[in-house]
mmCIF file of N, CA and C in Angstrom:
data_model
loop_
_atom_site.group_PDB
_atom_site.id
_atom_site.type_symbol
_atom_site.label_atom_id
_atom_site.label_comp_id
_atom_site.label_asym_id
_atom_site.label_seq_id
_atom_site.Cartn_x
_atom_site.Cartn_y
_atom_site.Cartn_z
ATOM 1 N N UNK A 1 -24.254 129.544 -105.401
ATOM 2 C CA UNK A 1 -23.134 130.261 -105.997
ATOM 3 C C UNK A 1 -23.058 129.868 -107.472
ATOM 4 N N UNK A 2 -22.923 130.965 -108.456
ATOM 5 C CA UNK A 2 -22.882 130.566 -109.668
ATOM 6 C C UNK A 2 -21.510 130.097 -110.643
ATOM 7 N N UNK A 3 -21.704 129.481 -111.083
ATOM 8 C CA UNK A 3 -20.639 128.962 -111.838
ATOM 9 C C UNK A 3 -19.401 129.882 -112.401
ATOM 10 N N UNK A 4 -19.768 131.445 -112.571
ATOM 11 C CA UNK A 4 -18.662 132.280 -112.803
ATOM 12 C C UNK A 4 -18.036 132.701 -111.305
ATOM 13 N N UNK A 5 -19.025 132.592 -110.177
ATOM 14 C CA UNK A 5 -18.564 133.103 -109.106
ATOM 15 C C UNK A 5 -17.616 132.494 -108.527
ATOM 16 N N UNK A 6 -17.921 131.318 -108.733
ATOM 17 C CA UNK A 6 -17.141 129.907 -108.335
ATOM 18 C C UNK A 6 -15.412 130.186 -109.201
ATOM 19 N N UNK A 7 -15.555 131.094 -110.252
ATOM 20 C CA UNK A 7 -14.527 130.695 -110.872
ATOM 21 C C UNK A 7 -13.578 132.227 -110.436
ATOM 22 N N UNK A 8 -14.607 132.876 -109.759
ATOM 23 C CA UNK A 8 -13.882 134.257 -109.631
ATOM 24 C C UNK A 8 -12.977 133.999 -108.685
ATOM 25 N N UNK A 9 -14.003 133.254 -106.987
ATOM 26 C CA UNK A 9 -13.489 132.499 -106.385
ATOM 27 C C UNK A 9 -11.854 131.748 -106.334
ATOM 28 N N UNK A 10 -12.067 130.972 -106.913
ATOM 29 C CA UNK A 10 -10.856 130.323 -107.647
ATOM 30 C C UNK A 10 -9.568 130.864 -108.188
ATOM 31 N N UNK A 11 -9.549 132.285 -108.812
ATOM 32 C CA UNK A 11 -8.868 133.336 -109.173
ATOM 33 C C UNK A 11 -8.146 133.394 -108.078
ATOM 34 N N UNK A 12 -9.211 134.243 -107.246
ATOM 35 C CA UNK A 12 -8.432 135.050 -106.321
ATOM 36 C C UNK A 12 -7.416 134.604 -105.453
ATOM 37 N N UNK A 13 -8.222 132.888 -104.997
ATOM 38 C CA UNK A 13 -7.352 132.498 -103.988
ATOM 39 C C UNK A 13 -6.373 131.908 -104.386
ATOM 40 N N UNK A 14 -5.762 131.243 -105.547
ATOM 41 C CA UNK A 14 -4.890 130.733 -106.234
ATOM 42 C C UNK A 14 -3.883 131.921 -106.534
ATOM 43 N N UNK A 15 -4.297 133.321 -107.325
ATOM 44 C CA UNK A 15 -3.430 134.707 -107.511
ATOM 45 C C UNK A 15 -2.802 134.790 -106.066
ATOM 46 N N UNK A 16 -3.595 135.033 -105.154
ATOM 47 C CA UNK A 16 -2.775 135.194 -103.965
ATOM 48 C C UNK A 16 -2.430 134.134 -103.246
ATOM 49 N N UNK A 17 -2.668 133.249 -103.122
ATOM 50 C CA UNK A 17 -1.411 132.404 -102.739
ATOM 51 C C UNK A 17 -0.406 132.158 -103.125
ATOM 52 N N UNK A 18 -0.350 131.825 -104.531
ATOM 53 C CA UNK A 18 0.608 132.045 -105.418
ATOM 54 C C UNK A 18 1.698 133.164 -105.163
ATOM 55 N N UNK A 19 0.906 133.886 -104.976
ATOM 56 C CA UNK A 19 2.174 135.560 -104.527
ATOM 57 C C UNK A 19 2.613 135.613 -103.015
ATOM 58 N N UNK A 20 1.869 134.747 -102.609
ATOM 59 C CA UNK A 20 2.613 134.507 -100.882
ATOM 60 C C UNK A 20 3.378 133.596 -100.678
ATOM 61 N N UNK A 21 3.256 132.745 -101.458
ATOM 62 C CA UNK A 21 4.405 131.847 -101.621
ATOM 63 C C UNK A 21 5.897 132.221 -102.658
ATOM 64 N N UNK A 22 5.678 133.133 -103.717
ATOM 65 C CA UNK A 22 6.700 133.928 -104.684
ATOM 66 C C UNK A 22 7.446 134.521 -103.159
ATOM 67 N N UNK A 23 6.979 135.423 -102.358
ATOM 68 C CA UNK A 23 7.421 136.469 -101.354
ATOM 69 C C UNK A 23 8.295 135.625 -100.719
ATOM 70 N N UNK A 24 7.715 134.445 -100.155
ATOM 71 C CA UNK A 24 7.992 133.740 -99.367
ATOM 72 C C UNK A 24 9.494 132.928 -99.944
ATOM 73 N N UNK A 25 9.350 132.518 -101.120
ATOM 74 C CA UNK A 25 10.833 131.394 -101.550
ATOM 75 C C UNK A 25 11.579 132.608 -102.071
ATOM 76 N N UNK A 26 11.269 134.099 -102.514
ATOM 77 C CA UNK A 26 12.245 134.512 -102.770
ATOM 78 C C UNK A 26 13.343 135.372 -101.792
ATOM 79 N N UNK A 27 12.396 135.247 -100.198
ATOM 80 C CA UNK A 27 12.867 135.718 -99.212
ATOM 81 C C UNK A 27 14.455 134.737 -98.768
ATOM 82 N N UNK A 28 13.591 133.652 -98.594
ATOM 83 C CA UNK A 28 14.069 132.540 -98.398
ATOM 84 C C UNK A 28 15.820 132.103 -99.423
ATOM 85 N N UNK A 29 15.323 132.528 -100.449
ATOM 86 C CA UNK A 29 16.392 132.173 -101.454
ATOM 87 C C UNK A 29 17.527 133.146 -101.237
ATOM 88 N N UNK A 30 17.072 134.220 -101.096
ATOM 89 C CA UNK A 30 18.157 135.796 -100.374
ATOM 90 C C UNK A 30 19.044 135.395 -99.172
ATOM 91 N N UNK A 31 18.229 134.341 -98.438
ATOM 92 C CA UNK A 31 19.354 133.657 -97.315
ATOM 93 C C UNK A 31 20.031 134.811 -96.701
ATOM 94 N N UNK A 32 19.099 135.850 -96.444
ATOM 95 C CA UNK A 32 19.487 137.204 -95.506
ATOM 96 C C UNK A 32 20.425 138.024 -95.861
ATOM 97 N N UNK A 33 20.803 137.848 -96.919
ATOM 98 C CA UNK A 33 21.696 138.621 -98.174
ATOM 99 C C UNK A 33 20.632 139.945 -98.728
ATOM 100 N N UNK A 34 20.864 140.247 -99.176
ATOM 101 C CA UNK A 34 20.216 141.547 -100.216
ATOM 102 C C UNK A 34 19.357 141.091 -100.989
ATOM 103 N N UNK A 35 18.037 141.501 -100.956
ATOM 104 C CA UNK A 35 17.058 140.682 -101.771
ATOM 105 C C UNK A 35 17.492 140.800 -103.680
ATOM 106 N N UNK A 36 18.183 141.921 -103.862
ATOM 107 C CA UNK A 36 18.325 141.972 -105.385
ATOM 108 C C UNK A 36 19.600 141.072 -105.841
ATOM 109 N N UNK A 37 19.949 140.636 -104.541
ATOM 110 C CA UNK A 37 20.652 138.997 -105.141
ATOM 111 C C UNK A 37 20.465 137.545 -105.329
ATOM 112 N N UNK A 38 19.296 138.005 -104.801
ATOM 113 C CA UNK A 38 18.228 136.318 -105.039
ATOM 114 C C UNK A 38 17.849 136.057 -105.967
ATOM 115 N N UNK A 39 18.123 134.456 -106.840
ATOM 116 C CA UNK A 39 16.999 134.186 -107.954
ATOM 117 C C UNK A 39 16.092 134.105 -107.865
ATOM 118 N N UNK A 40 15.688 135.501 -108.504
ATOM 119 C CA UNK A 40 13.933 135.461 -108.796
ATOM 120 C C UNK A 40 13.105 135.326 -109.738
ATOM 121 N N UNK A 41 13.918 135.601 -111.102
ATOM 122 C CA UNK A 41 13.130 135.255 -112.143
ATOM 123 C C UNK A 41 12.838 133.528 -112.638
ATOM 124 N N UNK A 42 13.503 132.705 -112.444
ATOM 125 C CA UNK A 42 12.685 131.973 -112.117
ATOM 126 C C UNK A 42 11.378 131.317 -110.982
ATOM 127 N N UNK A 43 11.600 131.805 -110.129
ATOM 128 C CA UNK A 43 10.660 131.438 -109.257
ATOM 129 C C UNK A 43 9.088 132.061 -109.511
ATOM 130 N N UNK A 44 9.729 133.786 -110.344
ATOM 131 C CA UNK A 44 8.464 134.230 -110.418
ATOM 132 C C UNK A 44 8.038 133.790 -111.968
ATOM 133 N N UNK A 45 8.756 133.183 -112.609
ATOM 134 C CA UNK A 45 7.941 132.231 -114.210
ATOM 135 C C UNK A 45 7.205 131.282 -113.216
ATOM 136 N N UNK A 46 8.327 130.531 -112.176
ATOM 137 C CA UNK A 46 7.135 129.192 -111.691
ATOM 138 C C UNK A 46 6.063 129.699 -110.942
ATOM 139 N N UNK A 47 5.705 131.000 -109.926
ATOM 140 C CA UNK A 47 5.128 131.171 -109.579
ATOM 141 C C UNK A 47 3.795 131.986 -110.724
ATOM 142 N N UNK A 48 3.757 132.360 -111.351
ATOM 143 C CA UNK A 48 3.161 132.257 -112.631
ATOM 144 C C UNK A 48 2.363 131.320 -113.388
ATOM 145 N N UNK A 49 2.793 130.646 -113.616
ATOM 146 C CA UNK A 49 2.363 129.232 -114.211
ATOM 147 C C UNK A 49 2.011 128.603 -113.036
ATOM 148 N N UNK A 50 2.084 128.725 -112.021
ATOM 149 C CA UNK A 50 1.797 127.519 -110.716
ATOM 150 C C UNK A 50 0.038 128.561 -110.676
ATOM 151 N N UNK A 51 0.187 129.798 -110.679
ATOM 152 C CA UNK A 51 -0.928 130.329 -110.101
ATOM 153 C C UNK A 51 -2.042 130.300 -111.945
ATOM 154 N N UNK A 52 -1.457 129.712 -112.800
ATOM 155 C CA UNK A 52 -2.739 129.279 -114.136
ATOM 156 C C UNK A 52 -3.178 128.237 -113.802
ATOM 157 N N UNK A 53 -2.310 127.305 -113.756
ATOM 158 C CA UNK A 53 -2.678 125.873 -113.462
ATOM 159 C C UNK A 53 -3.534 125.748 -112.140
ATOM 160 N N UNK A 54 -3.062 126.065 -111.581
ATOM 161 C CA UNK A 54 -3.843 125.672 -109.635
ATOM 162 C C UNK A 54 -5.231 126.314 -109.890
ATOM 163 N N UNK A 55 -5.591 127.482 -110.945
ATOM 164 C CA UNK A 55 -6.393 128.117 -110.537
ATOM 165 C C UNK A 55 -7.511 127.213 -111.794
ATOM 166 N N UNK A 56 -6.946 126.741 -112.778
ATOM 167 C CA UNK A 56 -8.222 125.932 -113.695
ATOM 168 C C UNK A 56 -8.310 124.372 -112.798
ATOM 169 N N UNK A 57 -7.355 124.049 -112.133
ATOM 170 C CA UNK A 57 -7.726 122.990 -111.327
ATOM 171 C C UNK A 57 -8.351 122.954 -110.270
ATOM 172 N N UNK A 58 -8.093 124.106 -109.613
ATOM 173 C CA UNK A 58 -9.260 124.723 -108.295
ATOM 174 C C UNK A 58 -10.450 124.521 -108.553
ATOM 175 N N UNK A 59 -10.538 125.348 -109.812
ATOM 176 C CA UNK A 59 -12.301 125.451 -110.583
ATOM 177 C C UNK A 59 -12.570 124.377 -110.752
ATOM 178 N N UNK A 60 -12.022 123.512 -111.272
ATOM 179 C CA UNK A 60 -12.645 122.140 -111.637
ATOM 180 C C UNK A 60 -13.226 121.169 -110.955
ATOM 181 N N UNK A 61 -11.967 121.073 -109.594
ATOM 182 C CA UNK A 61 -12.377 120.275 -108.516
ATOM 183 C C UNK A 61 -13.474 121.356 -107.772
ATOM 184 N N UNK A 62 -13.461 122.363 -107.196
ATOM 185 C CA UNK A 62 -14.773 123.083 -107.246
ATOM 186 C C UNK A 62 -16.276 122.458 -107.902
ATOM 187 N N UNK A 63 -16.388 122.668 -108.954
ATOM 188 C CA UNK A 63 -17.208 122.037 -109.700
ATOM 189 C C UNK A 63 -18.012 121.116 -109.408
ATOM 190 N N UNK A 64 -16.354 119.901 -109.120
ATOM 191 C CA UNK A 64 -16.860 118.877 -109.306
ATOM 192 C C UNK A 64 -17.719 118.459 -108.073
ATOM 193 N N UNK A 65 -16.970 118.823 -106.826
ATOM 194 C CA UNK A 65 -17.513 119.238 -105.181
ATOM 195 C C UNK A 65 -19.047 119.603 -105.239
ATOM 196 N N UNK A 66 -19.041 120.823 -105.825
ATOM 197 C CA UNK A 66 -19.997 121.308 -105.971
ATOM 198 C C UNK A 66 -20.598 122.096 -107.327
ATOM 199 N N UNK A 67 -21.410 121.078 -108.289
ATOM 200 C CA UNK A 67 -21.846 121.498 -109.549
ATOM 201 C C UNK A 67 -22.860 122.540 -109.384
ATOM 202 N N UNK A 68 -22.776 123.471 -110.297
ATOM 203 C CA UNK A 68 -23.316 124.545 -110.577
ATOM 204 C C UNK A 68 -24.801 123.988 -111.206
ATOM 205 N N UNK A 69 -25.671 124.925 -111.117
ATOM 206 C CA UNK A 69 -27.213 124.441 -112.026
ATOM 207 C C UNK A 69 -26.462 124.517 -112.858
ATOM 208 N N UNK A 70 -26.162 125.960 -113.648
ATOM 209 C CA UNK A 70 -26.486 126.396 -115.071
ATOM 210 C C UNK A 70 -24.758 126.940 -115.149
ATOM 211 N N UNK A 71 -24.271 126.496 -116.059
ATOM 212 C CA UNK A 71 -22.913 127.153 -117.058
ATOM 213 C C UNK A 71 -22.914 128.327 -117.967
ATOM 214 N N UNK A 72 -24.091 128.760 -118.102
ATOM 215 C CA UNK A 72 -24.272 129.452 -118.730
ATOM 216 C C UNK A 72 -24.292 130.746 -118.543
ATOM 217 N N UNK A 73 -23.807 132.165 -119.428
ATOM 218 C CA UNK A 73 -23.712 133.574 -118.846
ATOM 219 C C UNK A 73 -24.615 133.997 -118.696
ATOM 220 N N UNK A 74 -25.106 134.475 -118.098
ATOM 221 C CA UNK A 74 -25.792 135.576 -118.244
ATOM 222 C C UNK A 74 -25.733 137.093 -118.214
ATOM 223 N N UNK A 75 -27.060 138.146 -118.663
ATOM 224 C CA UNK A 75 -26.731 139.263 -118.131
ATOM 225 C C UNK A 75 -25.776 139.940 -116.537
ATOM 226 N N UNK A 76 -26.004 139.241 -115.883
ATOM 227 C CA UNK A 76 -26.207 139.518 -114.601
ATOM 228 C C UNK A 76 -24.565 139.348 -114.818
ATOM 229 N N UNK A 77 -24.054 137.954 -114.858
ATOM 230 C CA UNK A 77 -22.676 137.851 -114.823
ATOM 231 C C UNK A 77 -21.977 138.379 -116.156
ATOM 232 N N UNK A 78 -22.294 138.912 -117.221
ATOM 233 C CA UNK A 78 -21.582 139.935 -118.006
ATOM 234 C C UNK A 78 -21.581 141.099 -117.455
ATOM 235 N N UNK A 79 -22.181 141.831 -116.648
ATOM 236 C CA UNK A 79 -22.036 143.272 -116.181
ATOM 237 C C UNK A 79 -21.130 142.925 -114.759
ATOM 238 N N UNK A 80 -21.439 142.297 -114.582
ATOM 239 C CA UNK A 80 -20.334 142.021 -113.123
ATOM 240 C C UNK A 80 -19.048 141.641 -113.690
ATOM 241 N N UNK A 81 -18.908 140.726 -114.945
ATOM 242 C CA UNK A 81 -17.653 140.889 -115.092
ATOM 243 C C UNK A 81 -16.679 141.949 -116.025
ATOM 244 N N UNK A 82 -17.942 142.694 -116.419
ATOM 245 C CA UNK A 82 -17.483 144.085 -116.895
ATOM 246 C C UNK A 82 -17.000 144.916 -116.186
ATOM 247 N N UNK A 83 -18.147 145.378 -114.959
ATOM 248 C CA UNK A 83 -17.569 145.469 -113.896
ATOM 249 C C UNK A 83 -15.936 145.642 -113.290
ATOM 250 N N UNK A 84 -16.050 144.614 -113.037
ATOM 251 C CA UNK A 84 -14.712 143.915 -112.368
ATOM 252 C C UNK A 84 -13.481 143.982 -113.352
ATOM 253 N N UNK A 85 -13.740 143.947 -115.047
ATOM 254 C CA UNK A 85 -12.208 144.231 -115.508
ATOM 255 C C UNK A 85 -12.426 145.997 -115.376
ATOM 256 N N UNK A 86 -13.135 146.475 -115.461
ATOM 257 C CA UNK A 86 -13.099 148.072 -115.613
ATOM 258 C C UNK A 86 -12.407 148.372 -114.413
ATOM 259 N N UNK A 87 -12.347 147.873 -113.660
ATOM 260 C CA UNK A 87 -11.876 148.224 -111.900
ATOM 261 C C UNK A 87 -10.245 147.445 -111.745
ATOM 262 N N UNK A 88 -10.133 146.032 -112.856
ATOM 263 C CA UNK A 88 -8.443 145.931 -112.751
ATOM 264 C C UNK A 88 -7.997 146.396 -113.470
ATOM 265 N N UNK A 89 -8.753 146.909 -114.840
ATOM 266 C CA UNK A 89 -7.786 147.521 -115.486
ATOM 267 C C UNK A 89 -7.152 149.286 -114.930
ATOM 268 N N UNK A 90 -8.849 149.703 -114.658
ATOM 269 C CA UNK A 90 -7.848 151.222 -113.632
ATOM 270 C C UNK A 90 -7.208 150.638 -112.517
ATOM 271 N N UNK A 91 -7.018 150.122 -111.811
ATOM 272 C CA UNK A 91 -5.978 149.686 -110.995
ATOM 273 C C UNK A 91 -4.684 149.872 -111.584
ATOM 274 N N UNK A 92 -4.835 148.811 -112.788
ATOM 275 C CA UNK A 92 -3.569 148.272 -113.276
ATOM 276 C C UNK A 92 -2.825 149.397 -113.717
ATOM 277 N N UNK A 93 -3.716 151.002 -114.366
ATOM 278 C CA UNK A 93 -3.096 151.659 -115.293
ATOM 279 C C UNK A 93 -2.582 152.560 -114.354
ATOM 280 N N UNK A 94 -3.544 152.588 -113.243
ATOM 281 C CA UNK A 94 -2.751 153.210 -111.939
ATOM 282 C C UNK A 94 -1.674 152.933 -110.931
ATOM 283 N N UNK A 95 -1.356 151.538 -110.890
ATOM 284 C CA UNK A 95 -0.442 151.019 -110.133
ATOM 285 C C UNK A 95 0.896 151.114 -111.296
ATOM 286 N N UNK A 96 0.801 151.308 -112.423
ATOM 287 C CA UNK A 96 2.205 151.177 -113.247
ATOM 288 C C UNK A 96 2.814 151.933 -113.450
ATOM 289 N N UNK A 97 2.485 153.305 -112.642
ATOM 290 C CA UNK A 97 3.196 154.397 -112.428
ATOM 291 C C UNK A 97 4.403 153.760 -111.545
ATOM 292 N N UNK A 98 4.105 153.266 -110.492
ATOM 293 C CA UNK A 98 5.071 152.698 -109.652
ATOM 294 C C UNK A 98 6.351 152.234 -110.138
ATOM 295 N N UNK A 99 5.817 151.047 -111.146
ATOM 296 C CA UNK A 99 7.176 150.413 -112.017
ATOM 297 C C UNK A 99 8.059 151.492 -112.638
ATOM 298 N N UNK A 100 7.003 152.551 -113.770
ATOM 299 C CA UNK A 100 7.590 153.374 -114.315
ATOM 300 C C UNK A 100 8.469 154.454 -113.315
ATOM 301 N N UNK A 101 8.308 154.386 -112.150
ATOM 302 C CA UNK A 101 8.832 155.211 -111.760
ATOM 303 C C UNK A 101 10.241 154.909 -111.265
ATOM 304 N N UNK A 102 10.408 153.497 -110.632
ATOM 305 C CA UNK A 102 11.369 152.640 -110.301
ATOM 306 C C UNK A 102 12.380 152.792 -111.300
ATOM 307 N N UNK A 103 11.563 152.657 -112.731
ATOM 308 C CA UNK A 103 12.525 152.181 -114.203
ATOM 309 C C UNK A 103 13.093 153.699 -114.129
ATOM 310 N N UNK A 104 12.425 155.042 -113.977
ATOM 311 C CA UNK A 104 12.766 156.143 -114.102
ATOM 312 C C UNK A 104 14.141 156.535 -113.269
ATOM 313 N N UNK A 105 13.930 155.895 -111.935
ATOM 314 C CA UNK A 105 14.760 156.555 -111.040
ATOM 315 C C UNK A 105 16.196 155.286 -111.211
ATOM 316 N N UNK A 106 16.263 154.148 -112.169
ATOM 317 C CA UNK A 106 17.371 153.331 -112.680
ATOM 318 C C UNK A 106 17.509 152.641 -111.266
ATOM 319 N N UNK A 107 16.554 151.733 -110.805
ATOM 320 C CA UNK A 107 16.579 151.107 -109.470
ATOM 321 C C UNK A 107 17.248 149.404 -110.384
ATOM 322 N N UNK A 108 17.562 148.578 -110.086
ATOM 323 C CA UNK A 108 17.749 147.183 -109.959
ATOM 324 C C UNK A 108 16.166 146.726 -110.685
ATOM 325 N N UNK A 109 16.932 145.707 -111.587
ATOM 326 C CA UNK A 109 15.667 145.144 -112.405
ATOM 327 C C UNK A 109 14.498 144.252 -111.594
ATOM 328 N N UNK A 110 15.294 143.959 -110.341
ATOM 329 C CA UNK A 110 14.459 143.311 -109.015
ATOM 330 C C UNK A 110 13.938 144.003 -108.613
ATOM 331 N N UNK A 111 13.488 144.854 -108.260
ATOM 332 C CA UNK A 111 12.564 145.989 -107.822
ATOM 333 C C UNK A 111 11.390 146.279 -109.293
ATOM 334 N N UNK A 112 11.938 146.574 -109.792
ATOM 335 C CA UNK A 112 11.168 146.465 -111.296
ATOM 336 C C UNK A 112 9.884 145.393 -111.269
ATOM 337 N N UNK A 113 10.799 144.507 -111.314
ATOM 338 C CA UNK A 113 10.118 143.184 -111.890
ATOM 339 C C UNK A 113 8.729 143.036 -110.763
ATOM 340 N N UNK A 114 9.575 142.823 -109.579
ATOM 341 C CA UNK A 114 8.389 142.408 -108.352
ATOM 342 C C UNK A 114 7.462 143.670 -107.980
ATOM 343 N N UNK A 115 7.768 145.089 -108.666
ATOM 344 C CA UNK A 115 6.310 146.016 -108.586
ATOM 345 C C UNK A 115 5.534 145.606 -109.800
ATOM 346 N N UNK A 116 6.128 145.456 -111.188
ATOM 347 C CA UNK A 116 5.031 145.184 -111.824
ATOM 348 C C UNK A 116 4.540 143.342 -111.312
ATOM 349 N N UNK A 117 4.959 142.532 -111.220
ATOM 350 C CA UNK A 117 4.313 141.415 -110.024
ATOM 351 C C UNK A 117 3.305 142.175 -109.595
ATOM 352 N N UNK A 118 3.512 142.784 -108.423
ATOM 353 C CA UNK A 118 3.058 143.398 -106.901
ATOM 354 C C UNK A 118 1.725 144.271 -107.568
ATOM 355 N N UNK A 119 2.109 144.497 -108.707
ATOM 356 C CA UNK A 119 0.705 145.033 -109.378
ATOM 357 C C UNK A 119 -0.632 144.622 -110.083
ATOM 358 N N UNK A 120 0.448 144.089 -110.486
ATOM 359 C CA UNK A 120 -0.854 142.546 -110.954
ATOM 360 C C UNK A 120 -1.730 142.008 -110.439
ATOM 361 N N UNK A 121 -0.846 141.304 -109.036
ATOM 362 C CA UNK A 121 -1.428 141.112 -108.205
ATOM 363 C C UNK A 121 -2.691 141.600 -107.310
ATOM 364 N N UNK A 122 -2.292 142.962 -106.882
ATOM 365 C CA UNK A 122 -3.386 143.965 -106.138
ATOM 366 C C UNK A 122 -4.402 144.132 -107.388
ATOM 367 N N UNK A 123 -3.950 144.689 -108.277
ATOM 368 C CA UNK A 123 -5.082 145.171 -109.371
ATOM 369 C C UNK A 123 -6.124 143.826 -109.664
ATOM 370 N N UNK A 124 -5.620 142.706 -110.075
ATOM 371 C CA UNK A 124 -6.604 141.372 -110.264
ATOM 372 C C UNK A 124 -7.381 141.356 -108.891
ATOM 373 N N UNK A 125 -6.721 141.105 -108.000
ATOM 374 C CA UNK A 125 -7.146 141.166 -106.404
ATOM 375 C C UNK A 125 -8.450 141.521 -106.315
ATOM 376 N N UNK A 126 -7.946 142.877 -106.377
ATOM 377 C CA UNK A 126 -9.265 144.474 -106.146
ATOM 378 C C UNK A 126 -10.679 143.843 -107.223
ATOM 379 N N UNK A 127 -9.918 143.736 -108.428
ATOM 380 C CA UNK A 127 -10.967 143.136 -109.647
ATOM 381 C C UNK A 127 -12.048 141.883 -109.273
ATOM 382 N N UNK A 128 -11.278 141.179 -108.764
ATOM 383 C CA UNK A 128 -11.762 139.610 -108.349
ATOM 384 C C UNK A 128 -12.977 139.827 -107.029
ATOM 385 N N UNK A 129 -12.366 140.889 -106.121
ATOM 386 C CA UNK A 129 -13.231 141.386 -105.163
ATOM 387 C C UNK A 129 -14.072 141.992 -105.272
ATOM 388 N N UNK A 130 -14.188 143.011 -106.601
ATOM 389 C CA UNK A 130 -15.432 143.540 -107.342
ATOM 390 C C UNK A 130 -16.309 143.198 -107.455
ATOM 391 N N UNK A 131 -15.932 142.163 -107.962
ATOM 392 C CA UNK A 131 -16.715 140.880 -108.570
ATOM 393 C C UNK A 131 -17.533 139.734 -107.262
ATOM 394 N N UNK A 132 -16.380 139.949 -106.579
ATOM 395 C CA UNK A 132 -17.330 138.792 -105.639
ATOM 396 C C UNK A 132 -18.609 139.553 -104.671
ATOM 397 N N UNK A 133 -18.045 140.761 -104.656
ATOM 398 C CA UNK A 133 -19.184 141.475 -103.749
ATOM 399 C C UNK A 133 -20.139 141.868 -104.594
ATOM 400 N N UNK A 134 -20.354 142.274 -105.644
ATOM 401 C CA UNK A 134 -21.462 142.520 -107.134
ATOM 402 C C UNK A 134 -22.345 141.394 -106.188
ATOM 403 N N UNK A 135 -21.365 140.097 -106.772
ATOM 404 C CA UNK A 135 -22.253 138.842 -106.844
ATOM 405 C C UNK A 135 -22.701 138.366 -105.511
ATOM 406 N N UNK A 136 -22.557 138.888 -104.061
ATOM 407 C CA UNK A 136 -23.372 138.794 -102.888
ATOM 408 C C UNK A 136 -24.415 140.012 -102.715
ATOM 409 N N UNK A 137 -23.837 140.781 -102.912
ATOM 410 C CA UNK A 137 -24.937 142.037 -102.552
ATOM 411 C C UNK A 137 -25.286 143.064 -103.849
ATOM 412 N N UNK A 138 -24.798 142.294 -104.793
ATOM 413 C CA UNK A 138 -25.994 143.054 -106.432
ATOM 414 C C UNK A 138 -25.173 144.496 -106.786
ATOM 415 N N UNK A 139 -25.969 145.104 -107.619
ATOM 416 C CA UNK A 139 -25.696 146.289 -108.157
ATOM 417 C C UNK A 139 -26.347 147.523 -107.283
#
């Protein structure tokens, strides 16, 4: 496994855990009340920053587990990760209809907030998965 794969790796599972655990404490925090009365904007700054950090420390200890030959890019992993943003970014430009539409129809800034979340999420997701299947079964 190559050293970018390792790091795509690392992405993904840190992005989504990260967002299963956001779902999870802000369920939790609603205490069976109405979810657009739960504090969420902080949880989703910490869940944010929890999913940068976890994910350069993932890679690292990764690494360190298991060192890569070569650090270095190559062709192979520039088109795969071309690839892979070309595929989150149409995601992304496609999933933000959603938000916009929420913002359109004057829903609660909680609904707002956690589709563009909820988008991020899927769109990197999809991207990260691009990427990992490129890098098992090629172009």
């Amino acid at each position: 496994m190559s050293y970018e794969e390792k790091g795509t790796w690392a992405f993904l599972v840190t992005t989504l855990g990260t967002y299963l655990g956001y779902v999870v404490a802000v369920v939790r925090r609603a205490g069976g009340g109405p979810l657009t009365e739960a504090p969420y904007v902080s949880t989703m700054l910490w869940a944010l920053g929890i999913a940068i950090v976890a994910a350069i420390v993932l890679r690292i200890v990764v690494e360190m587990a298991v060192p890569s030959e070569s650090y270095q890019i190559d062709v192979r992993d520039k088109d795969i990760n071309r690839r892979g943003d070309y595929v989150t970014g149409l995601t992304l430009s496609v999933g933000m209809v959603l938000p916009l539409g929420l913002t359109l129809a004057e829903l609660d800034h909680f609904w707002i907030a956690n589709a563009i979340y909820a988008v991020y999420v899927v769109s990197t997701s999809i991207g990260a998965i691009v990427k990992i299947v490129a890098y098992r079964r090629g172009w």
